[in-house]
Structures are given as structure tokens and as C-alpha cells.
Amino acid sequence: MSVQRQLREDWDNREYEQIIADNVKNIANFLSSFELSCRSKLASLSDKLNLLEKKVEFLEARSISKDQARQSVLQVYKDLQRMTPKFWWDFGMHDMPLGVFRSVLKQQFMKNAHITDLRIIDRLVGETKQVTSMH
């Protein structure tokens, strides 16, 4: 009788087993397509990263010491302050007093006063020199 009962239970549960089997197939298909999608996206990101790495040069410090970096910052600051009237005039900031414009530039320099890495300091000095050389 237990064999008959087992057969009856199996027969009654056959549609649940089919639903579970179909869902397992759906999950497997989803995971497979997800894996392929992720693999292609990761490959694309890897290619982009490789291109960026080729474009980016290793940033070496030009300054040998903190004192030398400080001197270059002060020099570029002085150069920028000397050019302030020209910037003020070229960008039409006549509604702002020149002294206020100078203090805003000073605030921008002071905003980076906490930076101690020579490479970053040299990079910022270089960027500022580029801006000043354009005018």
C-alpha cells in the first residue's frame, strides 16, 4: 500500500515538480545571460581602463622639497595677482571692486593650503601656469 500511496503523491505533485523545474530553467537562463552581459561590460570597461592608463602619464614631483614647492606656489600666486587687473578687465567684472577680486583669488589658493603631496602641488601649479599663460 505504501507504493500505491507514493505513486499517488507523485502523481498529485507532478505539476509542482514541473513548475519548479521550469523555474530552475528560467533562473539558469537568467544567470547565464546575466553572466554574459557582465562579462561583456567588464571587458568593455577593462578596454577603456587600458586606454586611459596609456594616456595618463605618471605624475612625478618637479619639486624636490616642500620649501621648493612653497616657493613655486608663491611665485605663481604673485604672477596671478599681477595679472589680476587684466583678468578683471577682460572678464568684465567691473561691478566687483578689484580688491574683492584679489581676495577671491587668495581664497582659492588658501583652499588648497592643506595639500602636502608634492606631486599634487606641482600639478596645481602647472594648471595655474597654463591658465595664466593663455592670457
PDB file of C-alpha atoms in Angstrom:
ATOM      1  CA  MET A   1       0.000   0.000   0.000  1.00  0.00           C
ATOM      2  CA  SER A   2       2.861   2.369   0.606  1.00  0.00           C
ATOM      3  CA  VAL A   3       3.941   2.011  -3.038  1.00  0.00           C
ATOM      4  CA  GLN A   4       0.460   2.970  -4.177  1.00  0.00           C
ATOM      5  CA  ARG A   5       0.410   5.921  -1.802  1.00  0.00           C
ATOM      6  CA  GLN A   6       3.824   7.015  -3.041  1.00  0.00           C
ATOM      7  CA  LEU A   7       2.631   6.752  -6.653  1.00  0.00           C
ATOM      8  CA  ARG A   8      -0.483   8.746  -5.810  1.00  0.00           C
ATOM      9  CA  GLU A   9       1.565  11.508  -4.108  1.00  0.00           C
ATOM     10  CA  ASP A  10       3.977  11.613  -7.032  1.00  0.00           C
ATOM     11  CA  TRP A  11       1.063  11.890  -9.436  1.00  0.00           C
ATOM     12  CA  ASP A  12      -0.519  14.686  -7.373  1.00  0.00           C
ATOM     13  CA  ASN A  13       2.788  16.588  -7.142  1.00  0.00           C
ATOM     14  CA  ARG A  14       3.734  16.227 -10.804  1.00  0.00           C
ATOM     15  CA  GLU A  15       2.585  19.726 -11.785  1.00  0.00           C
ATOM     16  CA  TYR A  16       4.503  21.285  -8.853  1.00  0.00           C
ATOM     17  CA  GLU A  17       7.595  19.435  -9.940  1.00  0.00           C
ATOM     18  CA  GLN A  18       7.117  20.758 -13.471  1.00  0.00           C
ATOM     19  CA  ILE A  19       6.684  24.335 -12.187  1.00  0.00           C
ATOM     20  CA  ILE A  20       9.816  24.011 -10.073  1.00  0.00           C
ATOM     21  CA  ALA A  21      11.765  22.520 -12.984  1.00  0.00           C
ATOM     22  CA  ASP A  22      10.605  25.335 -15.290  1.00  0.00           C
ATOM     23  CA  ASN A  23      11.581  27.953 -12.709  1.00  0.00           C
ATOM     24  CA  VAL A  24      15.003  26.369 -12.241  1.00  0.00           C
ATOM     25  CA  LYS A  25      15.483  26.510 -16.028  1.00  0.00           C
ATOM     26  CA  ASN A  26      14.388  30.169 -16.061  1.00  0.00           C
ATOM     27  CA  ILE A  27      16.812  31.006 -13.248  1.00  0.00           C
ATOM     28  CA  ALA A  28      19.636  29.187 -15.028  1.00  0.00           C
ATOM     29  CA  ASN A  29      18.872  31.040 -18.279  1.00  0.00           C
ATOM     30  CA  PHE A  30      18.775  34.374 -16.451  1.00  0.00           C
ATOM     31  CA  LEU A  31      22.061  33.713 -14.670  1.00  0.00           C
ATOM     32  CA  SER A  32      23.684  32.641 -17.911  1.00  0.00           C
ATOM     33  CA  SER A  33      22.563  35.763 -19.776  1.00  0.00           C
ATOM     34  CA  PHE A  34      23.499  37.937 -16.776  1.00  0.00           C
ATOM     35  CA  GLU A  35      26.967  36.408 -16.717  1.00  0.00           C
ATOM     36  CA  LEU A  36      27.423  37.042 -20.448  1.00  0.00           C
ATOM     37  CA  SER A  37      26.195  40.602 -20.083  1.00  0.00           C
ATOM     38  CA  CYS A  38      28.509  41.282 -17.137  1.00  0.00           C
ATOM     39  CA  ARG A  39      31.429  39.673 -18.910  1.00  0.00           C
ATOM     40  CA  SER A  40      30.998  41.902 -21.971  1.00  0.00           C
ATOM     41  CA  LYS A  41      30.542  45.023 -19.842  1.00  0.00           C
ATOM     42  CA  LEU A  42      33.603  44.196 -17.763  1.00  0.00           C
ATOM     43  CA  ALA A  43      35.613  43.570 -20.916  1.00  0.00           C
ATOM     44  CA  SER A  44      34.497  46.934 -22.272  1.00  0.00           C
ATOM     45  CA  LEU A  45      35.425  48.663 -19.008  1.00  0.00           C
ATOM     46  CA  SER A  46      38.765  46.890 -18.998  1.00  0.00           C
ATOM     47  CA  ASP A  47      39.480  48.111 -22.537  1.00  0.00           C
ATOM     48  CA  LYS A  48      38.552  51.672 -21.585  1.00  0.00           C
ATOM     49  CA  LEU A  49      40.717  51.490 -18.485  1.00  0.00           C
ATOM     50  CA  ASN A  50      43.657  50.219 -20.528  1.00  0.00           C
ATOM     51  CA  LEU A  51      43.241  53.129 -22.948  1.00  0.00           C
ATOM     52  CA  LEU A  52      43.120  55.603 -20.071  1.00  0.00           C
ATOM     53  CA  GLU A  53      46.196  54.068 -18.486  1.00  0.00           C
ATOM     54  CA  LYS A  54      48.060  54.519 -21.758  1.00  0.00           C
ATOM     55  CA  LYS A  55      47.009  58.174 -21.943  1.00  0.00           C
ATOM     56  CA  VAL A  56      47.813  59.034 -18.345  1.00  0.00           C
ATOM     57  CA  GLU A  57      51.392  59.760 -17.602  1.00  0.00           C
ATOM     58  CA  PHE A  58      52.843  59.023 -14.229  1.00  0.00           C
ATOM     59  CA  LEU A  59      52.913  62.268 -12.314  1.00  0.00           C
ATOM     60  CA  GLU A  60      56.313  62.906 -10.864  1.00  0.00           C
ATOM     61  CA  ALA A  61      57.073  65.710  -8.493  1.00  0.00           C
ATOM     62  CA  ARG A  62      59.100  68.512 -10.001  1.00  0.00           C
ATOM     63  CA  SER A  63      59.758  69.990  -6.605  1.00  0.00           C
ATOM     64  CA  ILE A  64      62.442  68.337  -4.545  1.00  0.00           C
ATOM     65  CA  SER A  65      61.317  69.681  -1.188  1.00  0.00           C
ATOM     66  CA  LYS A  66      58.351  71.319   0.470  1.00  0.00           C
ATOM     67  CA  ASP A  67      60.234  74.614   0.511  1.00  0.00           C
ATOM     68  CA  GLN A  68      60.761  74.459  -3.233  1.00  0.00           C
ATOM     69  CA  ALA A  69      57.069  73.632  -3.752  1.00  0.00           C
ATOM     70  CA  ARG A  70      56.118  76.518  -1.471  1.00  0.00           C
ATOM     71  CA  GLN A  71      58.311  78.884  -3.487  1.00  0.00           C
ATOM     72  CA  SER A  72      56.703  77.786  -6.754  1.00  0.00           C
ATOM     73  CA  VAL A  73      53.226  78.289  -5.258  1.00  0.00           C
ATOM     74  CA  LEU A  74      54.174  81.760  -4.037  1.00  0.00           C
ATOM     75  CA  GLN A  75      55.652  82.633  -7.430  1.00  0.00           C
ATOM     76  CA  VAL A  76      52.563  81.549  -9.351  1.00  0.00           C
ATOM     77  CA  TYR A  77      50.382  83.357  -6.785  1.00  0.00           C
ATOM     78  CA  LYS A  78      52.367  86.572  -7.284  1.00  0.00           C
ATOM     79  CA  ASP A  79      52.164  86.189 -11.065  1.00  0.00           C
ATOM     80  CA  LEU A  80      48.427  85.686 -10.857  1.00  0.00           C
ATOM     81  CA  GLN A  81      47.988  88.702  -8.578  1.00  0.00           C
ATOM     82  CA  ARG A  82      49.984  90.808 -11.061  1.00  0.00           C
ATOM     83  CA  MET A  83      47.630  89.678 -13.816  1.00  0.00           C
ATOM     84  CA  THR A  84      44.512  90.306 -11.741  1.00  0.00           C
ATOM     85  CA  PRO A  85      43.723  93.709 -13.295  1.00  0.00           C
ATOM     86  CA  LYS A  86      43.877  92.174 -16.773  1.00  0.00           C
ATOM     87  CA  PHE A  87      41.560  89.287 -15.787  1.00  0.00           C
ATOM     88  CA  TRP A  88      39.274  91.744 -14.026  1.00  0.00           C
ATOM     89  CA  TRP A  89      39.066  93.874 -17.164  1.00  0.00           C
ATOM     90  CA  ASP A  90      38.895  91.032 -19.728  1.00  0.00           C
ATOM     91  CA  PHE A  91      36.102  89.203 -17.925  1.00  0.00           C
ATOM     92  CA  GLY A  92      34.093  92.402 -17.364  1.00  0.00           C
ATOM     93  CA  MET A  93      33.988  92.213 -13.589  1.00  0.00           C
ATOM     94  CA  HIS A  94      33.790  95.981 -13.185  1.00  0.00           C
ATOM     95  CA  ASP A  95      30.855  95.705 -10.790  1.00  0.00           C
ATOM     96  CA  MET A  96      33.191  93.952  -8.322  1.00  0.00           C
ATOM     97  CA  PRO A  97      35.944  96.041  -6.757  1.00  0.00           C
ATOM     98  CA  LEU A  98      39.432  94.901  -7.743  1.00  0.00           C
ATOM     99  CA  GLY A  99      40.332  94.281  -4.089  1.00  0.00           C
ATOM    100  CA  VAL A 100      37.422  91.869  -3.712  1.00  0.00           C
ATOM    101  CA  PHE A 101      38.510  90.045  -6.862  1.00  0.00           C
ATOM    102  CA  ARG A 102      42.034  89.735  -5.463  1.00  0.00           C
ATOM    103  CA  SER A 103      40.713  88.371  -2.159  1.00  0.00           C
ATOM    104  CA  VAL A 104      38.624  85.778  -4.011  1.00  0.00           C
ATOM    105  CA  LEU A 105      41.773  84.592  -5.795  1.00  0.00           C
ATOM    106  CA  LYS A 106      43.554  84.431  -2.444  1.00  0.00           C
ATOM    107  CA  GLN A 107      40.713  82.325  -1.015  1.00  0.00           C
ATOM    108  CA  GLN A 108      41.055  79.904  -3.924  1.00  0.00           C
ATOM    109  CA  PHE A 109      44.745  79.472  -3.122  1.00  0.00           C
ATOM    110  CA  MET A 110      44.074  79.131   0.612  1.00  0.00           C
ATOM    111  CA  LYS A 111      41.509  76.429  -0.113  1.00  0.00           C
ATOM    112  CA  ASN A 112      44.410  74.147  -1.085  1.00  0.00           C
ATOM    113  CA  ALA A 113      46.718  75.116   1.789  1.00  0.00           C
ATOM    114  CA  HIS A 114      46.231  71.701   3.425  1.00  0.00           C
ATOM    115  CA  ILE A 115      47.785  69.813   0.482  1.00  0.00           C
ATOM    116  CA  THR A 116      51.211  68.393   1.300  1.00  0.00           C
ATOM    117  CA  ASP A 117      51.807  65.928  -1.549  1.00  0.00           C
ATOM    118  CA  LEU A 118      54.470  67.486  -3.783  1.00  0.00           C
ATOM    119  CA  ARG A 119      53.031  65.857  -6.917  1.00  0.00           C
ATOM    120  CA  ILE A 120      49.623  67.409  -6.335  1.00  0.00           C
ATOM    121  CA  ILE A 121      51.134  70.801  -5.526  1.00  0.00           C
ATOM    122  CA  ASP A 122      53.202  70.699  -8.708  1.00  0.00           C
ATOM    123  CA  ARG A 123      50.136  69.668 -10.704  1.00  0.00           C
ATOM    124  CA  LEU A 124      48.088  72.572  -9.349  1.00  0.00           C
ATOM    125  CA  VAL A 125      50.950  74.999 -10.005  1.00  0.00           C
ATOM    126  CA  GLY A 126      51.200  73.683 -13.569  1.00  0.00           C
ATOM    127  CA  GLU A 127      47.459  74.094 -14.136  1.00  0.00           C
ATOM    128  CA  THR A 128      47.602  77.660 -12.833  1.00  0.00           C
ATOM    129  CA  LYS A 129      50.555  78.426 -15.094  1.00  0.00           C
ATOM    130  CA  GLN A 130      48.567  77.124 -18.061  1.00  0.00           C
ATOM    131  CA  VAL A 131      45.692  79.468 -17.242  1.00  0.00           C
ATOM    132  CA  THR A 132      47.984  82.446 -16.807  1.00  0.00           C
ATOM    133  CA  SER A 133      49.923  81.673 -19.995  1.00  0.00           C
ATOM    134  CA  MET A 134      46.706  81.790 -22.039  1.00  0.00           C
ATOM    135  CA  HIS A 135      46.259  85.465 -21.170  1.00  0.00           C
TER     136      HIS A 135
END
